[in-house]
Structure formats: C-alpha cells, structure tokens
mmCIF file of C-alpha atoms in Angstrom:
data_model
loop_
_atom_site.group_PDB
_atom_site.id
_atom_site.type_symbol
_atom_site.label_atom_id
_atom_site.label_comp_id
_atom_site.label_asym_id
_atom_site.label_seq_id
_atom_site.Cartn_x
_atom_site.Cartn_y
_atom_site.Cartn_z
ATOM 1 C CA MET A 268 56.508 51.218 -57.400
ATOM 2 C CA SER A 269 52.950 50.666 -56.307
ATOM 3 C CA THR A 270 52.190 49.934 -52.687
ATOM 4 C CA PRO A 271 49.567 47.410 -51.575
ATOM 5 C CA GLU A 272 46.293 48.873 -50.410
ATOM 6 C CA GLN A 273 45.815 48.811 -46.678
ATOM 7 C CA GLU A 274 43.328 46.138 -45.753
ATOM 8 C CA VAL A 275 40.119 47.376 -44.226
ATOM 9 C CA GLU A 276 39.639 46.289 -40.616
ATOM 10 C CA TYR A 277 36.222 45.738 -39.117
ATOM 11 C CA ARG A 278 36.211 46.342 -35.393
ATOM 12 C CA GLN A 279 33.592 45.067 -33.008
ATOM 13 C CA HIS A 280 30.574 47.316 -32.679
ATOM 14 C CA ARG A 281 30.495 49.635 -29.689
ATOM 15 C CA PHE A 282 27.106 50.719 -28.397
ATOM 16 C CA SER A 283 26.028 54.317 -28.834
ATOM 17 C CA PRO A 284 22.550 55.661 -28.079
ATOM 18 C CA PRO A 285 20.280 56.152 -31.095
ATOM 19 C CA PRO A 286 19.668 59.759 -32.195
ATOM 20 C CA GLY A 287 17.130 61.425 -29.908
ATOM 21 C CA ALA A 288 17.507 58.814 -27.178
ATOM 22 C CA THR A 289 17.769 59.637 -23.483
ATOM 23 C CA GLU A 290 20.265 58.033 -21.122
ATOM 24 C CA ILE A 291 18.842 57.687 -17.630
ATOM 25 C CA PHE A 292 20.944 56.872 -14.584
ATOM 26 C CA LEU A 293 18.567 55.511 -11.951
ATOM 27 C CA VAL A 294 20.084 55.907 -8.499
ATOM 28 C CA ARG A 295 18.598 54.155 -5.520
ATOM 29 C CA HIS A 296 18.592 56.465 -2.510
ATOM 30 C CA GLY A 297 21.114 55.902 0.246
ATOM 31 C CA GLU A 298 20.248 53.742 3.216
ATOM 32 C CA SER A 299 17.390 55.241 5.221
ATOM 33 C CA ALA A 300 16.918 55.356 8.973
ATOM 34 C CA PRO A 301 15.855 52.118 10.678
ATOM 35 C CA ALA A 302 12.200 51.626 11.545
ATOM 36 C CA LYS A 303 11.293 51.695 15.237
ATOM 37 C CA GLY A 304 7.886 51.037 16.710
ATOM 38 C CA SER A 305 8.504 53.769 19.280
ATOM 39 C CA ALA A 306 9.266 56.423 16.647
ATOM 40 C CA PRO A 307 7.093 56.103 13.530
ATOM 41 C CA PHE A 308 8.281 57.795 10.359
ATOM 42 C CA ASP A 309 6.628 60.949 9.063
ATOM 43 C CA LEU A 310 4.179 60.243 6.240
ATOM 44 C CA VAL A 311 3.840 61.931 2.838
ATOM 45 C CA ASP A 312 0.550 61.075 1.118
ATOM 46 C CA GLY A 313 0.362 57.985 3.293
ATOM 47 C CA GLN A 314 3.903 56.781 2.541
ATOM 48 C CA ALA A 315 6.769 56.515 5.015
ATOM 49 C CA ASP A 316 9.276 59.358 4.684
ATOM 50 C CA PRO A 317 12.406 58.518 6.708
ATOM 51 C CA ASP A 318 15.604 60.546 6.645
ATOM 52 C CA LEU A 319 18.826 59.048 5.393
ATOM 53 C CA ALA A 320 20.835 57.094 7.929
ATOM 54 C CA PRO A 321 24.492 58.133 8.411
ATOM 55 C CA GLU A 322 25.442 55.286 6.063
ATOM 56 C CA GLY A 323 23.022 56.713 3.515
ATOM 57 C CA ARG A 324 24.688 60.121 3.617
ATOM 58 C CA ASP A 325 27.973 58.400 2.834
ATOM 59 C CA HIS A 326 26.280 56.632 -0.086
ATOM 60 C CA ALA A 327 25.083 60.028 -1.347
ATOM 61 C CA GLU A 328 28.594 61.513 -1.263
ATOM 62 C CA ARG A 329 29.989 58.529 -3.159
ATOM 63 C CA VAL A 330 27.269 58.752 -5.797
ATOM 64 C CA GLY A 331 28.029 62.446 -6.218
ATOM 65 C CA ARG A 332 31.701 61.770 -6.833
ATOM 66 C CA ARG A 333 30.943 58.919 -9.242
ATOM 67 C CA LEU A 334 28.533 60.863 -11.459
ATOM 68 C CA ALA A 335 30.113 64.321 -11.337
ATOM 69 C CA ASP A 336 31.902 63.894 -14.692
ATOM 70 C CA GLU A 337 29.188 61.998 -16.597
ATOM 71 C CA ARG A 338 27.782 64.934 -18.630
ATOM 72 C CA ILE A 339 24.474 64.912 -16.771
ATOM 73 C CA SER A 340 22.069 67.636 -17.874
ATOM 74 C CA ALA A 341 19.217 67.309 -15.351
ATOM 75 C CA LEU A 342 18.431 65.728 -11.994
ATOM 76 C CA TYR A 343 15.111 64.323 -10.830
ATOM 77 C CA VAL A 344 13.916 63.263 -7.373
ATOM 78 C CA THR A 345 10.653 62.021 -5.870
ATOM 79 C CA THR A 346 8.364 63.453 -3.207
ATOM 80 C CA LEU A 347 10.083 61.379 -0.503
ATOM 81 C CA ARG A 348 12.990 63.186 1.143
ATOM 82 C CA ARG A 349 15.506 60.382 1.046
ATOM 83 C CA THR A 350 15.818 60.992 -2.709
ATOM 84 C CA PRO A 351 16.630 64.745 -2.646
ATOM 85 C CA GLN A 352 18.960 64.067 0.276
ATOM 86 C CA THR A 353 20.799 61.507 -1.845
ATOM 87 C CA ALA A 354 20.856 63.842 -4.856
ATOM 88 C CA ALA A 355 22.187 66.833 -2.872
ATOM 89 C CA PRO A 356 25.959 66.182 -3.230
ATOM 90 C CA LEU A 357 25.713 65.697 -6.998
ATOM 91 C CA ALA A 358 23.398 68.699 -7.359
ATOM 92 C CA ALA A 359 25.969 70.847 -5.545
ATOM 93 C CA LYS A 360 28.804 69.613 -7.756
ATOM 94 C CA LEU A 361 26.859 70.226 -10.983
ATOM 95 C CA GLY A 362 25.078 73.416 -9.953
ATOM 96 C CA LEU A 363 21.713 71.873 -10.852
ATOM 97 C CA THR A 364 18.409 72.088 -8.992
ATOM 98 C CA PRO A 365 16.620 68.715 -8.949
ATOM 99 C CA GLU A 366 13.111 68.570 -10.370
ATOM 100 C CA VAL A 367 10.410 66.506 -8.677
ATOM 101 C CA GLU A 368 8.821 63.594 -10.549
ATOM 102 C CA PRO A 369 6.111 62.364 -8.143
ATOM 103 C CA ASP A 370 5.198 59.299 -10.207
ATOM 104 C CA LEU A 371 8.614 57.739 -9.547
ATOM 105 C CA ARG A 372 7.903 57.513 -5.808
ATOM 106 C CA GLU A 373 8.052 54.078 -4.188
ATOM 107 C CA ILE A 374 5.270 51.487 -4.402
ATOM 108 C CA HIS A 375 2.550 52.299 -1.852
ATOM 109 C CA LEU A 376 2.433 49.478 0.662
ATOM 110 C CA GLY A 377 -1.044 50.179 2.008
ATOM 111 C CA ASP A 378 -1.569 48.809 5.517
ATOM 112 C CA TRP A 379 2.120 47.906 5.712
ATOM 113 C CA GLU A 380 3.551 51.406 5.428
ATOM 114 C CA ASN A 381 5.566 53.125 8.155
ATOM 115 C CA GLY A 382 8.041 50.360 8.809
ATOM 116 C CA LEU A 383 5.597 47.451 8.998
ATOM 117 C CA PHE A 384 6.889 45.927 5.754
ATOM 118 C CA ARG A 385 10.406 45.793 7.237
ATOM 119 C CA ARG A 386 9.093 44.302 10.472
ATOM 120 C CA TYR A 387 6.933 41.654 8.805
ATOM 121 C CA THR A 388 9.740 40.717 6.415
ATOM 122 C CA TYR A 389 12.058 40.211 9.397
ATOM 123 C CA GLU A 390 9.421 38.136 11.207
ATOM 124 C CA GLY A 391 8.610 35.959 8.182
ATOM 125 C CA HIS A 392 4.974 36.972 7.868
ATOM 126 C CA PRO A 393 3.043 34.553 5.592
ATOM 127 C CA ILE A 394 1.947 37.384 3.288
ATOM 128 C CA VAL A 395 5.616 38.156 2.641
ATOM 129 C CA GLU A 396 6.064 34.567 1.481
ATOM 130 C CA GLN A 397 2.974 34.953 -0.722
ATOM 131 C CA LEU A 398 4.311 38.226 -2.135
ATOM 132 C CA TRP A 399 7.525 36.578 -3.320
ATOM 133 C CA ARG A 400 5.748 33.461 -4.539
ATOM 134 C CA GLU A 401 3.225 35.413 -6.635
ATOM 135 C CA GLN A 402 5.558 38.334 -7.506
ATOM 136 C CA ARG A 403 2.871 40.860 -6.564
ATOM 137 C CA TRP A 404 2.944 43.828 -4.215
ATOM 138 C CA ASP A 405 -0.831 43.978 -4.036
ATOM 139 C CA VAL A 406 -1.157 40.855 -1.914
ATOM 140 C CA ILE A 407 -0.425 43.314 0.909
ATOM 141 C CA PRO A 408 -3.724 44.686 2.267
ATOM 142 C CA GLY A 409 -4.464 48.088 0.773
ATOM 143 C CA ALA A 410 -1.311 48.175 -1.375
ATOM 144 C CA GLU A 411 -1.134 49.840 -4.770
ATOM 145 C CA THR A 412 -2.130 47.493 -7.585
ATOM 146 C CA MET A 413 0.504 46.161 -9.950
ATOM 147 C CA ASP A 414 -1.263 47.731 -12.941
ATOM 148 C CA SER A 415 -1.339 51.144 -11.273
ATOM 149 C CA PHE A 416 2.290 50.937 -10.213
ATOM 150 C CA GLY A 417 3.583 49.680 -13.543
ATOM 151 C CA GLY A 418 1.515 52.198 -15.475
ATOM 152 C CA ARG A 419 2.689 55.252 -13.560
ATOM 153 C CA ILE A 420 6.319 54.132 -13.769
ATOM 154 C CA ARG A 421 6.141 53.643 -17.552
ATOM 155 C CA ALA A 422 4.386 56.989 -18.038
ATOM 156 C CA ALA A 423 6.936 58.841 -15.893
ATOM 157 C CA ILE A 424 9.937 57.362 -17.699
ATOM 158 C CA GLY A 425 8.288 58.234 -21.007
ATOM 159 C CA ARG A 426 7.761 61.850 -19.925
ATOM 160 C CA LEU A 427 11.350 62.266 -18.772
ATOM 161 C CA ALA A 428 12.688 60.788 -21.995
ATOM 162 C CA ALA A 429 10.454 63.014 -24.133
ATOM 163 C CA ALA A 430 11.670 66.082 -22.227
ATOM 164 C CA ASN A 431 15.363 65.163 -22.551
ATOM 165 C CA PRO A 432 16.250 63.944 -26.061
ATOM 166 C CA ASP A 433 19.967 63.422 -26.672
ATOM 167 C CA ARG A 434 20.715 64.083 -23.013
ATOM 168 C CA ARG A 435 21.866 62.229 -19.923
ATOM 169 C CA ILE A 436 19.809 62.605 -16.750
ATOM 170 C CA ALA A 437 20.022 61.171 -13.239
ATOM 171 C CA VAL A 438 16.887 60.043 -11.433
ATOM 172 C CA PHE A 439 17.093 59.479 -7.685
ATOM 173 C CA THR A 440 14.396 56.982 -6.816
ATOM 174 C CA HIS A 441 13.549 53.765 -4.946
ATOM 175 C CA GLY A 442 14.284 50.051 -5.018
ATOM 176 C CA GLY A 443 10.801 48.987 -6.039
ATOM 177 C CA VAL A 444 10.758 51.540 -8.847
ATOM 178 C CA ILE A 445 14.134 50.438 -10.222
ATOM 179 C CA GLY A 446 13.006 46.815 -10.079
ATOM 180 C CA GLU A 447 9.851 47.629 -12.030
ATOM 181 C CA VAL A 448 11.698 49.723 -14.648
ATOM 182 C CA PHE A 449 14.161 46.950 -15.417
ATOM 183 C CA ALA A 450 11.542 44.207 -15.366
ATOM 184 C CA GLN A 451 9.637 46.160 -18.007
ATOM 185 C CA ALA A 452 12.766 47.010 -19.986
ATOM 186 C CA SER A 453 13.911 43.393 -20.108
ATOM 187 C CA GLY A 454 10.492 41.834 -20.586
ATOM 188 C CA ALA A 455 11.154 39.622 -17.561
ATOM 189 C CA LYS A 456 8.395 37.130 -16.786
ATOM 190 C CA ASN A 457 9.412 37.391 -13.139
ATOM 191 C CA ARG A 458 8.116 40.827 -12.085
ATOM 192 C CA PHE A 459 10.572 40.905 -9.165
ATOM 193 C CA ALA A 460 13.587 39.765 -11.196
ATOM 194 C CA PHE A 461 15.378 43.086 -10.664
ATOM 195 C CA LEU A 462 14.173 43.794 -7.152
ATOM 196 C CA GLY A 463 16.935 44.388 -4.616
ATOM 197 C CA ALA A 464 19.140 47.102 -6.129
ATOM 198 C CA ASP A 465 21.524 48.198 -3.383
ATOM 199 C CA ASN A 466 21.253 51.531 -1.621
ATOM 200 C CA GLY A 467 23.375 54.049 -3.508
ATOM 201 C CA SER A 468 23.593 51.826 -6.595
ATOM 202 C CA ILE A 469 23.456 53.197 -10.144
ATOM 203 C CA SER A 470 21.516 51.533 -12.958
ATOM 204 C CA HIS A 471 21.622 52.746 -16.557
ATOM 205 C CA LEU A 472 18.722 52.762 -19.017
ATOM 206 C CA VAL A 473 18.576 54.093 -22.576
ATOM 207 C CA VAL A 474 15.130 55.124 -23.820
ATOM 208 C CA SER A 475 14.482 55.576 -27.542
ATOM 209 C CA GLY A 476 10.790 56.018 -28.216
ATOM 210 C CA GLU A 477 9.063 52.861 -26.977
ATOM 211 C CA ASP A 478 12.352 50.951 -26.765
ATOM 212 C CA TRP A 479 13.977 50.642 -23.344
ATOM 213 C CA MET A 480 17.544 49.313 -23.422
ATOM 214 C CA VAL A 481 19.321 47.981 -20.332
ATOM 215 C CA ARG A 482 22.952 49.091 -20.106
ATOM 216 C CA ARG A 483 23.814 48.534 -16.418
ATOM 217 C CA PHE A 484 22.048 47.297 -13.327
ATOM 218 C CA ASN A 485 23.055 47.757 -9.674
ATOM 219 C CA ASP A 486 26.520 49.212 -10.249
ATOM 220 C CA THR A 487 28.074 49.595 -6.782
ATOM 221 C CA SER A 488 31.761 49.958 -7.688
ATOM 222 C CA HIS A 489 31.802 53.470 -6.184
ATOM 223 C CA LEU A 490 30.617 52.064 -2.851
ATOM 224 C CA GLN A 491 33.654 49.792 -2.539
ATOM 225 C CA SER A 492 31.455 46.954 -1.391
ATOM 226 C CA PRO A 493 32.467 43.321 -1.979
ATOM 227 C CA PHE A 494 30.385 40.911 -3.982
ATOM 228 C CA GLY A 495 27.773 39.505 -1.691
#
C-alpha cells in the first residue's frame, strides 16, 4: 500500500547574517561621574574624560554577564576611559584584550566640553533648543562638524567590519556615536532619531559591505530597568 507524500511546509524566514558579514554589538558605556564646576574632568585631546560612576560600574558588570555567551571574537573601546572601564568585566570573562578604535570616540563638543553641555542642557540654554530643532551638533561653538563626525564614524565601522568577516564583535562607545550609527543605518531624515541610548544598553548592527542592517537598538533587559 502506498503512503501519501508528506506535504512540504514553508516556515517563516529567520534572519541570518549574509556570508562575510560582521555582527557588531554597540554598547554605550556605563553612567559616568557627574559634572561639577569645582572639579573639572580630565581632558583627552580636548574631550572630557570622566570615570564611571558607581552606577556605571554596575552597568558594566551587567553587560559583561549579558554578553559572555554571545560568541564574541573581539572587543573594541575608544580613547576615553569610561569605555575600557565598561568593557573590563566582559574582557575578563572572555580573556580578550580590547583594541582601541579612536574614531569611535564621542562627538567633540568644542566650547561646551568638560561638563558644560550637561549644565547648559539642565539650564535650558537657547543653543540647546537650537541643537534639537536643527538636529546638528555643530551649532555649539567650536564643535565638530556633522560631516566630520558622520564621516569618521562610517569609516571606523567599515574598518572594523572589514577586519572581522563572519565574526561577532563588541564595541564599547558613546551615546552620540550610537545615535549616528543607527541614523545612518536606517537612513533616518532626523539625524538625532536614535540619540538617547541608555547607559549600559546594547544595540546590534549587521554590516555586509556597504549595507548596514539594524537588528536591535537600546536593549536594556539586562539592566532590569522599567520602560520609561
């Protein structure tokens, strides 16, 4: 007796990175120390270089636990110490030494470095209102231009992807950088559309040649923070 052929089933497609692609987990550093007029931050190449706050060290530990089993092959940090401090727990778990990618440092805020951006944002300075209205960092006196910032970010991501085909890497970086990466990846008309990733958050980008694919943005489940 013949038996009926089993019907072919067509399941929904599940994403997998294209051959040669690089998966990049972009981690915003943990919360940094508060700015105080009486105790200016150290500067690195004219940019504020605060330590992590105690809350930021907790963020770093939580990130380390979250990413420890994610098959990460390499770690990258910037020239500003809050990024290697955030990477340290994961580096210890994986036995990896982070490499420095200086072009993924934060946007240079010109005359508003060393805590002044935080202060003027709190005080409602009119240039802060202009910045959000025009979606441009370079309305701040002396700040890095948008073309310079966007260009160095795109070049750095391209270099890391070219050096890590078919691998997963974690990049410990800054809120402005993550915002710029995902604005470019999504083609957002609003340049600040992805600004505001939380401290200790993880965002996930897949790079395949010139194609940048957004997989996750601002994942904070490991921080146990409520929606807010």
